[in-house]
């Protein structure tokens, strides 16, 4: 029997975005028990950091995890940030695709307005419980608390148990209970995530209490709130045909030429004249909303032929060489480290990014394995630790592509940590989980250059160390003193310098029978070691 269209379409329905993520939770990072718990902590901690930095407050964060059942944990994250006003709290924490950061073209950790509501949804579908919120919004007179759940059918918040309190408290505190999760202290667990967050954010103070009751305080290493990145305008080279049309339709500028200058970065009057010559068919005097698909295509093509000046670096905030140094010392206490900060570069023709890298040796660097050590890579994007999907990441690809043996460094047996942070308004994440950076050629190259420079620094140190430990080197060092002594004694006693030197040489050689060599080389090596 044939079925009519009407009949089939009786089933036609529209779903809400919450319903979609309920069925596709892995897209939000909720896959695997250990990873899911890290995702919850990551969402809350990055929100706290974004909020504190926006409010100009030095972040003081506390994370507590307790076990409440089998594969079931309660997570509490509190901060000293600006808090959330009552009228926004429901939507901020229980409406997917709602937030304060969505339409900004600025370097921030959060962007889409998915994280916090995703946690609420995850708590709800794994334990049936709402999240508990306590907040004292800055500028308001009292703190309040409430419970928040998500009406998934309508992607709307359900706020209950509202109560005001006089409790002395600042910022925001969220407590949620989650099922199908697991706490582990390993390489991919919450503890490691927080340790790396402290490493890339030396300005934060953070307390962690784990399910085993163990308490760890990550001490603030620098006392300044990072500079706020400036919102930037998109660069013409980062646009696709459709993007340009959308921007043009939304524009209030009178002419296409003015629109281009007002909307995008690096478009000057001079550049407009160049574009006019290249894209002759496009009338730049007409109203932007009259733009056609052909116009846009021609302009996008013309953008690629114009010579642009380098991107504006003020849109990017890096960690900074000094701060990386302080943080690495604080957390890894390495024997030696070398830090490299590259200049801003661009990928996909117009999107600016900056790479910072460090190679640390000894101390808590690297990873302890049965008999000894091996090297590890710590990946960061805009200061956020990337813990998963390392295989498909630009950072992994760059670091693995380096011929470490050339630098006398062995990633398989030495206590080495390679640290890489990529900063950009638009990090090209390879998946929705935002756990790896897509291996764009320019990004991989910049990372390679940065890490190689630091590898050379470590090479100088390691080879210097080998020298110092060898008998030859000790012999040479003592002979250095002996030469000086010979000269001094000769001046005092008028005995021939070479004669005294010869006698001392015999004496010293008895102690280091296997050593030989010349003094000049040693000085050269010693100098290298300092640098
Ligand atoms: N700790 C916090 N302090 C103040 N505001 C917060 C905090 N956490 C979340 N918010 C607000 O809730 C919004 C939604 O958060 P989220 O869903 O994680 O999206 P995003 O971080 O991408 O904006 C944020 O944009 C912010 O306005
Ligand atoms: Mg967020």
XYZ file of C-alpha atoms and ligand atoms in Angstrom:
559
model
C 0.000 0.000 0.000
C 1.350 3.394 -0.942
C 1.527 6.079 1.755
C 0.636 9.654 0.955
C 2.906 12.601 1.642
C 0.377 14.127 4.079
C 0.463 10.959 6.128
C 4.261 10.899 6.321
C 4.506 14.566 7.193
C 2.210 14.185 10.195
C 5.406 13.170 11.958
C 7.155 16.410 10.941
C 8.575 18.253 13.964
C 11.146 20.833 14.766
C 13.631 20.040 17.511
C 15.330 22.455 19.843
C 19.087 22.788 20.011
C 18.959 21.276 23.514
C 17.202 18.188 22.162
C 19.930 17.932 19.559
C 22.755 18.029 22.112
C 20.881 15.656 24.400
C 21.243 13.076 21.641
C 24.733 14.190 20.584
C 26.455 14.855 23.871
C 29.820 13.649 22.528
C 29.855 16.820 20.429
C 30.143 18.811 23.644
C 33.009 16.697 24.956
C 30.864 14.262 26.936
C 32.293 10.986 25.739
C 34.273 8.657 27.959
C 33.942 8.819 31.738
C 37.253 10.501 32.530
C 36.955 12.993 29.701
C 33.372 13.937 30.639
C 34.459 14.978 34.115
C 37.320 17.038 32.677
C 34.832 18.717 30.324
C 32.624 19.827 33.230
C 35.588 21.270 35.140
C 36.944 22.868 31.973
C 33.651 24.625 31.165
C 33.236 26.049 34.656
C 36.879 27.053 35.127
C 37.217 28.760 31.730
C 34.007 30.693 32.413
C 35.370 31.828 35.774
C 38.636 32.950 34.173
C 36.875 34.806 31.345
C 34.524 36.519 33.807
C 37.276 37.570 36.243
C 39.526 38.880 33.492
C 36.694 40.841 31.903
C 35.921 42.410 35.283
C 39.632 43.166 35.892
C 39.824 40.851 38.921
C 42.747 38.543 39.785
C 41.057 35.129 39.671
C 40.786 33.137 42.871
C 39.199 29.818 42.004
C 38.253 26.788 43.974
C 37.375 23.365 42.570
C 36.033 20.566 44.730
C 35.085 17.078 43.620
C 33.385 14.473 45.809
C 32.275 10.959 44.992
C 28.542 10.483 45.511
C 28.036 7.012 44.065
C 29.348 4.590 41.507
C 30.738 6.650 38.610
C 28.909 9.585 40.113
C 30.526 12.778 41.373
C 29.546 16.197 42.609
C 31.572 19.114 41.237
C 31.701 22.523 42.883
C 33.482 25.455 41.227
C 33.570 28.904 42.784
C 35.236 32.156 41.778
C 35.629 35.740 42.991
C 34.395 37.207 39.696
C 31.549 39.590 38.843
C 28.802 37.013 39.405
C 25.584 36.922 37.351
C 22.606 39.264 37.857
C 19.352 37.503 38.732
C 17.604 38.313 35.471
C 20.312 36.598 33.403
C 21.311 33.627 35.542
C 18.791 31.177 34.074
C 19.601 31.924 30.469
C 23.375 32.084 31.088
C 23.474 28.640 32.696
C 20.561 26.829 31.059
C 20.014 28.101 27.527
C 22.206 26.670 24.835
C 23.627 29.330 22.502
C 23.168 32.187 24.974
C 25.955 34.232 26.504
C 27.761 37.550 26.582
C 30.613 36.600 24.242
C 28.865 35.423 21.086
C 29.103 38.348 18.703
C 32.487 39.628 19.739
C 35.447 39.311 17.460
C 37.821 39.059 20.383
C 40.239 36.491 21.771
C 38.448 34.694 24.587
C 38.175 31.203 25.953
C 34.409 30.896 25.529
C 32.521 32.052 22.472
C 29.442 30.099 21.541
C 27.414 30.174 24.745
C 27.279 26.390 24.906
C 29.541 25.401 27.817
C 27.609 26.206 30.988
C 24.213 25.124 29.664
C 25.867 21.963 28.346
C 26.918 21.123 31.931
C 23.380 21.716 33.193
C 22.055 19.441 30.466
C 24.654 16.767 31.240
C 23.800 16.799 34.950
C 20.140 16.520 34.112
C 20.429 13.589 31.715
C 22.798 11.610 33.946
C 21.370 12.256 37.444
C 18.042 14.018 36.871
C 19.185 16.870 39.096
C 19.299 20.628 38.538
C 22.482 22.569 39.261
C 22.818 24.668 42.429
C 23.939 28.251 42.036
C 25.025 30.839 44.557
C 26.096 34.270 43.365
C 26.780 37.776 44.612
C 26.621 39.982 41.528
C 29.040 42.909 41.761
C 27.212 46.167 42.354
C 24.161 44.454 43.900
C 23.303 44.538 47.603
C 22.725 40.881 48.362
C 23.760 37.409 47.335
C 21.186 34.874 46.211
C 20.951 31.182 45.510
C 18.771 29.070 43.238
C 18.470 25.762 41.405
C 18.485 25.710 37.627
C 17.315 23.055 35.190
C 16.875 23.077 31.435
C 13.574 22.633 29.626
C 15.102 20.809 26.671
C 11.982 20.921 24.494
C 12.092 24.704 24.468
C 15.781 25.320 25.292
C 14.669 27.464 28.244
C 15.732 27.636 31.884
C 13.660 26.458 34.833
C 14.749 28.397 37.930
C 13.496 27.197 41.336
C 14.285 27.575 45.062
C 15.224 31.244 44.740
C 16.448 32.701 48.034
C 18.416 35.784 49.053
C 21.131 35.663 51.691
C 23.373 38.077 53.589
C 26.285 35.697 53.463
C 29.653 37.338 52.886
C 30.565 35.946 49.519
C 31.802 37.124 46.119
C 31.434 35.925 42.577
C 29.754 32.745 41.475
C 29.561 29.233 42.873
C 28.082 26.360 40.882
C 27.518 22.843 42.185
C 26.363 20.026 39.953
C 26.094 16.281 40.238
C 27.097 14.151 37.282
C 26.762 10.473 36.444
C 28.696 8.271 34.030
C 31.919 10.043 34.962
C 35.134 8.994 36.638
C 37.902 10.784 38.510
C 41.426 9.730 37.663
C 44.704 11.293 38.620
C 46.438 10.343 35.374
C 47.734 12.243 32.380
C 44.220 13.086 31.130
C 42.423 13.685 34.385
C 41.052 16.737 36.171
C 44.150 17.199 38.320
C 46.425 17.386 35.281
C 43.970 19.741 33.565
C 44.134 22.119 36.533
C 47.914 21.853 36.799
C 48.222 22.861 33.158
C 45.702 25.648 33.608
C 47.876 27.030 36.405
C 50.890 26.700 34.124
C 49.371 28.773 31.336
C 47.712 31.237 33.731
C 50.329 32.243 36.301
C 48.053 35.049 37.515
C 45.489 32.721 39.052
C 45.270 31.321 42.551
C 43.515 27.977 42.581
C 42.560 25.449 45.198
C 41.639 21.892 44.391
C 40.186 19.259 46.683
C 39.904 15.830 45.080
C 37.538 12.964 45.925
C 40.283 11.341 48.013
C 40.339 14.450 50.210
C 43.721 15.478 48.896
C 44.135 19.242 48.775
C 46.347 21.081 46.322
C 46.902 24.813 46.085
C 48.278 26.271 42.892
C 49.880 29.457 44.091
C 49.589 32.704 42.150
C 52.957 33.466 40.551
C 52.317 36.931 39.094
C 50.141 39.728 40.437
C 48.761 41.287 37.286
C 45.521 40.619 35.439
C 46.394 39.896 31.793
C 45.772 42.791 29.461
C 42.373 42.637 27.778
C 42.683 41.747 24.122
C 41.242 44.458 21.893
C 38.193 43.491 19.886
C 39.290 43.418 16.304
C 37.616 43.674 12.956
C 37.800 40.722 10.599
C 40.573 40.747 8.023
C 39.427 40.672 4.361
C 41.585 37.631 3.696
C 39.695 35.604 6.291
C 36.357 36.024 4.457
C 34.375 33.717 2.237
C 31.941 34.955 -0.445
C 28.937 34.350 1.775
C 30.537 36.094 4.797
C 31.108 39.259 2.781
C 27.480 39.301 1.618
C 26.195 38.833 5.172
C 28.368 41.651 6.489
C 27.272 43.901 3.601
C 23.546 43.219 4.099
C 23.845 44.061 7.798
C 25.836 47.233 7.157
C 24.515 50.765 7.633
C 27.254 52.337 5.498
C 26.124 54.352 2.476
C 28.542 52.951 -0.070
C 30.283 49.640 -0.599
C 33.666 51.407 -0.478
C 32.929 52.951 2.929
C 31.516 49.654 4.168
C 34.773 47.883 3.336
C 36.826 50.456 5.253
C 34.497 50.506 8.255
C 33.920 46.780 8.623
C 37.277 45.162 8.006
C 40.724 45.671 9.363
C 43.573 46.983 7.212
C 41.272 48.434 4.483
C 42.379 52.024 3.855
C 41.356 54.529 1.190
C 44.443 53.465 -0.751
C 43.457 49.792 -0.610
C 39.939 50.664 -1.817
C 41.470 52.370 -4.868
C 43.581 49.270 -5.540
C 40.491 47.075 -5.242
C 38.615 49.365 -7.620
C 41.308 48.790 -10.256
C 41.433 45.023 -9.800
C 37.676 44.358 -9.520
C 36.633 46.794 -12.264
C 33.187 45.244 -12.708
C 32.159 45.965 -9.119
C 30.556 49.350 -8.475
C 31.955 50.410 -5.111
C 29.704 53.467 -5.053
C 26.498 51.501 -4.689
C 24.778 50.699 -1.426
C 26.228 47.650 0.387
C 22.835 45.902 0.502
C 22.827 45.849 -3.320
C 25.838 43.512 -3.322
C 25.402 40.450 -5.555
C 27.006 37.030 -5.361
C 29.155 37.928 -8.384
C 30.306 41.194 -6.760
C 31.306 39.340 -3.643
C 33.150 36.673 -5.599
C 35.094 39.335 -7.509
C 35.974 41.229 -4.353
C 37.124 38.093 -2.528
C 39.337 37.330 -5.532
C 40.674 40.895 -5.548
C 41.462 40.727 -1.804
C 43.959 37.995 -2.619
C 45.795 40.199 -5.126
C 46.246 43.218 -2.872
C 49.336 43.489 -0.705
C 48.138 43.838 2.884
C 50.224 45.096 5.757
C 50.777 42.618 8.561
C 47.948 41.918 11.020
C 47.297 44.038 14.058
C 48.925 42.260 17.012
C 46.878 44.100 19.678
C 43.984 41.724 19.073
C 46.092 38.966 20.591
C 47.147 38.503 24.151
C 49.930 36.052 24.769
C 51.187 34.691 28.087
C 54.558 36.414 27.701
C 58.098 35.059 27.987
C 58.648 36.232 31.560
C 55.367 34.838 32.781
C 55.929 31.476 31.121
C 59.298 31.409 32.875
C 57.770 32.127 36.279
C 55.024 29.562 35.749
C 57.334 26.804 34.532
C 59.606 27.340 37.526
C 56.625 27.302 39.829
C 55.020 24.134 38.505
C 57.797 22.065 36.910
C 60.861 23.360 38.794
C 63.032 22.306 35.837
C 66.799 22.120 35.910
C 66.868 24.154 32.736
C 64.384 25.720 30.348
C 64.365 27.783 27.195
C 61.422 29.938 26.129
C 60.695 31.284 22.644
C 58.060 33.864 21.702
C 57.430 34.284 17.980
C 56.108 37.385 16.248
C 52.487 37.427 15.008
C 51.955 35.512 11.770
C 48.897 34.769 9.637
C 47.169 31.638 8.400
C 44.545 31.111 5.664
C 45.908 34.281 4.191
C 44.595 36.711 6.804
C 43.939 35.376 10.293
C 46.580 36.457 12.807
C 48.020 34.098 15.405
C 51.046 33.947 17.708
C 53.039 30.966 18.955
C 54.891 30.746 22.262
C 56.924 27.687 23.125
C 59.222 26.379 25.791
C 61.294 23.284 26.339
C 61.960 22.377 29.970
C 64.469 19.792 31.149
C 64.651 17.998 34.502
C 62.728 18.665 37.698
C 59.094 17.633 37.229
C 59.354 17.973 33.447
C 58.506 14.985 31.289
C 56.660 11.904 32.343
C 57.899 9.244 34.774
C 57.856 5.770 33.299
C 58.970 2.444 34.857
C 62.712 2.806 34.672
C 63.162 6.454 33.916
C 61.529 9.275 31.997
C 60.070 10.225 28.675
C 59.266 13.555 27.105
C 55.733 14.949 26.973
C 53.927 17.724 25.124
C 51.663 20.254 26.816
C 49.314 21.860 24.288
C 47.432 25.105 24.839
C 45.105 27.273 22.760
C 44.502 30.774 24.143
C 45.906 29.498 27.470
C 43.406 26.633 27.685
C 45.006 23.189 28.076
C 44.144 20.769 25.283
C 43.976 17.323 26.840
C 42.418 15.087 24.197
C 42.588 14.285 20.473
C 46.320 14.971 20.447
C 46.832 12.893 17.296
C 45.103 15.340 14.994
C 46.639 18.503 16.443
C 48.973 21.024 14.763
C 51.105 21.104 17.922
C 51.624 17.332 18.008
C 52.352 17.276 14.288
C 54.960 20.048 14.624
C 56.701 18.579 17.677
C 56.749 15.049 16.207
C 58.137 16.469 12.966
C 61.248 17.804 14.656
C 64.407 15.729 14.420
C 65.128 15.753 18.122
C 68.265 13.649 17.799
C 69.859 16.571 15.973
C 69.513 18.599 19.132
C 70.991 15.852 21.264
C 67.581 15.525 22.901
C 65.815 12.210 23.273
C 62.063 12.537 23.762
C 61.898 8.792 24.528
C 64.199 8.768 27.515
C 64.732 12.255 28.900
C 62.679 14.327 31.377
C 61.565 16.896 28.796
C 58.369 18.919 28.590
C 57.539 20.755 25.392
C 55.116 23.601 26.083
C 53.248 25.280 23.209
C 50.554 27.973 23.398
C 48.824 29.243 20.249
C 46.902 32.532 20.609
C 44.361 33.833 18.113
C 40.921 35.397 17.869
C 40.047 32.482 15.661
C 41.766 29.231 16.628
C 40.944 26.718 13.889
C 39.841 23.851 16.141
C 39.586 20.553 14.328
C 36.456 19.363 16.088
C 33.498 20.688 18.056
C 35.136 19.379 21.225
C 37.810 22.106 20.785
C 40.577 19.734 21.881
C 42.942 20.052 18.949
C 44.145 22.697 16.509
C 43.743 21.904 12.860
C 47.173 21.426 11.264
C 47.191 24.485 8.991
C 50.558 24.649 7.267
C 51.487 28.124 8.546
C 50.615 27.233 12.134
C 52.579 23.981 12.064
C 55.586 25.863 10.657
C 55.528 28.586 13.296
C 55.268 25.985 16.074
C 58.206 24.102 14.589
C 60.370 27.229 14.441
C 59.537 28.149 18.021
C 60.146 24.685 19.466
C 63.347 24.233 17.457
C 64.765 27.446 18.883
C 64.072 26.254 22.406
C 65.433 22.812 21.549
C 68.722 24.481 20.610
C 68.738 26.148 24.022
C 68.320 22.801 25.714
C 70.946 21.253 23.482
C 73.502 23.797 24.692
C 72.597 22.982 28.240
C 72.604 19.201 27.870
C 75.915 19.143 26.018
C 77.424 21.531 28.553
C 76.256 19.257 31.309
C 77.754 16.168 29.686
C 81.065 17.997 29.376
C 81.097 19.103 32.953
C 80.461 15.583 34.110
C 83.196 14.019 32.064
C 86.699 13.597 33.388
C 88.207 15.510 30.511
C 86.119 18.460 31.362
C 87.110 18.349 35.013
C 90.738 18.004 34.076
C 90.441 20.993 31.779
C 88.748 23.019 34.441
C 91.450 22.300 37.007
C 94.129 22.987 34.407
C 92.491 26.330 33.792
C 93.143 27.231 37.396
C 96.610 25.668 37.255
C 97.560 27.895 34.310
C 96.454 30.948 36.183
C 98.317 29.792 39.282
C 101.457 29.187 37.218
C 101.370 32.749 35.875
C 100.785 34.246 39.304
C 103.539 32.168 40.948
C 105.905 33.056 38.145
C 105.298 36.776 38.700
C 105.869 36.392 42.435
C 108.875 34.058 42.395
C 110.433 34.955 38.992
C 110.592 31.221 38.247
C 109.781 30.360 34.603
C 106.017 30.095 34.079
C 106.281 27.074 31.750
C 108.346 25.200 34.316
C 105.745 25.706 37.044
C 102.963 24.842 34.629
C 104.723 21.599 33.678
C 105.001 20.581 37.336
C 101.341 21.329 38.015
C 100.307 19.419 34.904
C 102.046 16.281 36.171
C 100.267 16.639 39.502
C 96.801 17.170 38.011
C 97.212 14.369 35.435
C 97.747 11.866 38.247
C 94.197 12.608 39.417
C 92.639 12.420 35.956
C 94.636 9.739 34.141
C 92.224 9.400 31.195
C 91.831 13.075 30.457
C 93.435 15.145 27.762
C 92.640 18.255 25.757
C 93.276 21.932 25.433
C 92.129 24.845 27.547
C 90.696 27.030 24.766
C 87.867 24.587 23.943
C 86.688 24.520 27.521
C 86.253 28.289 27.687
C 84.261 28.159 24.467
C 81.939 25.506 25.897
C 81.493 27.298 29.190
C 80.360 30.420 27.384
C 77.804 28.458 25.361
C 76.419 26.954 28.515
C 75.620 30.328 30.026
C 73.638 31.457 26.957
N 31.679 32.258 36.468
C 30.930 33.139 35.773
N 30.858 34.445 36.159
C 30.112 35.339 35.451
N 29.416 35.040 34.344
C 29.420 33.770 33.907
C 30.172 32.756 34.598
N 29.978 31.590 33.947
C 29.170 31.870 32.900
N 28.824 33.174 32.863
C 27.961 33.832 31.854
O 27.234 32.816 31.197
C 27.412 32.905 29.780
C 27.285 31.546 29.151
O 28.410 30.743 29.464
P 28.784 29.564 28.481
O 27.537 28.772 28.203
O 29.926 28.812 29.009
O 29.144 30.306 27.136
P 30.446 31.157 26.718
O 31.479 30.947 27.768
O 30.825 30.548 25.413
O 29.944 32.549 26.578
C 28.740 33.593 29.619
O 28.841 34.231 28.358
C 28.744 34.574 30.781
O 28.017 35.721 30.420
Mg 32.084 29.066 28.457
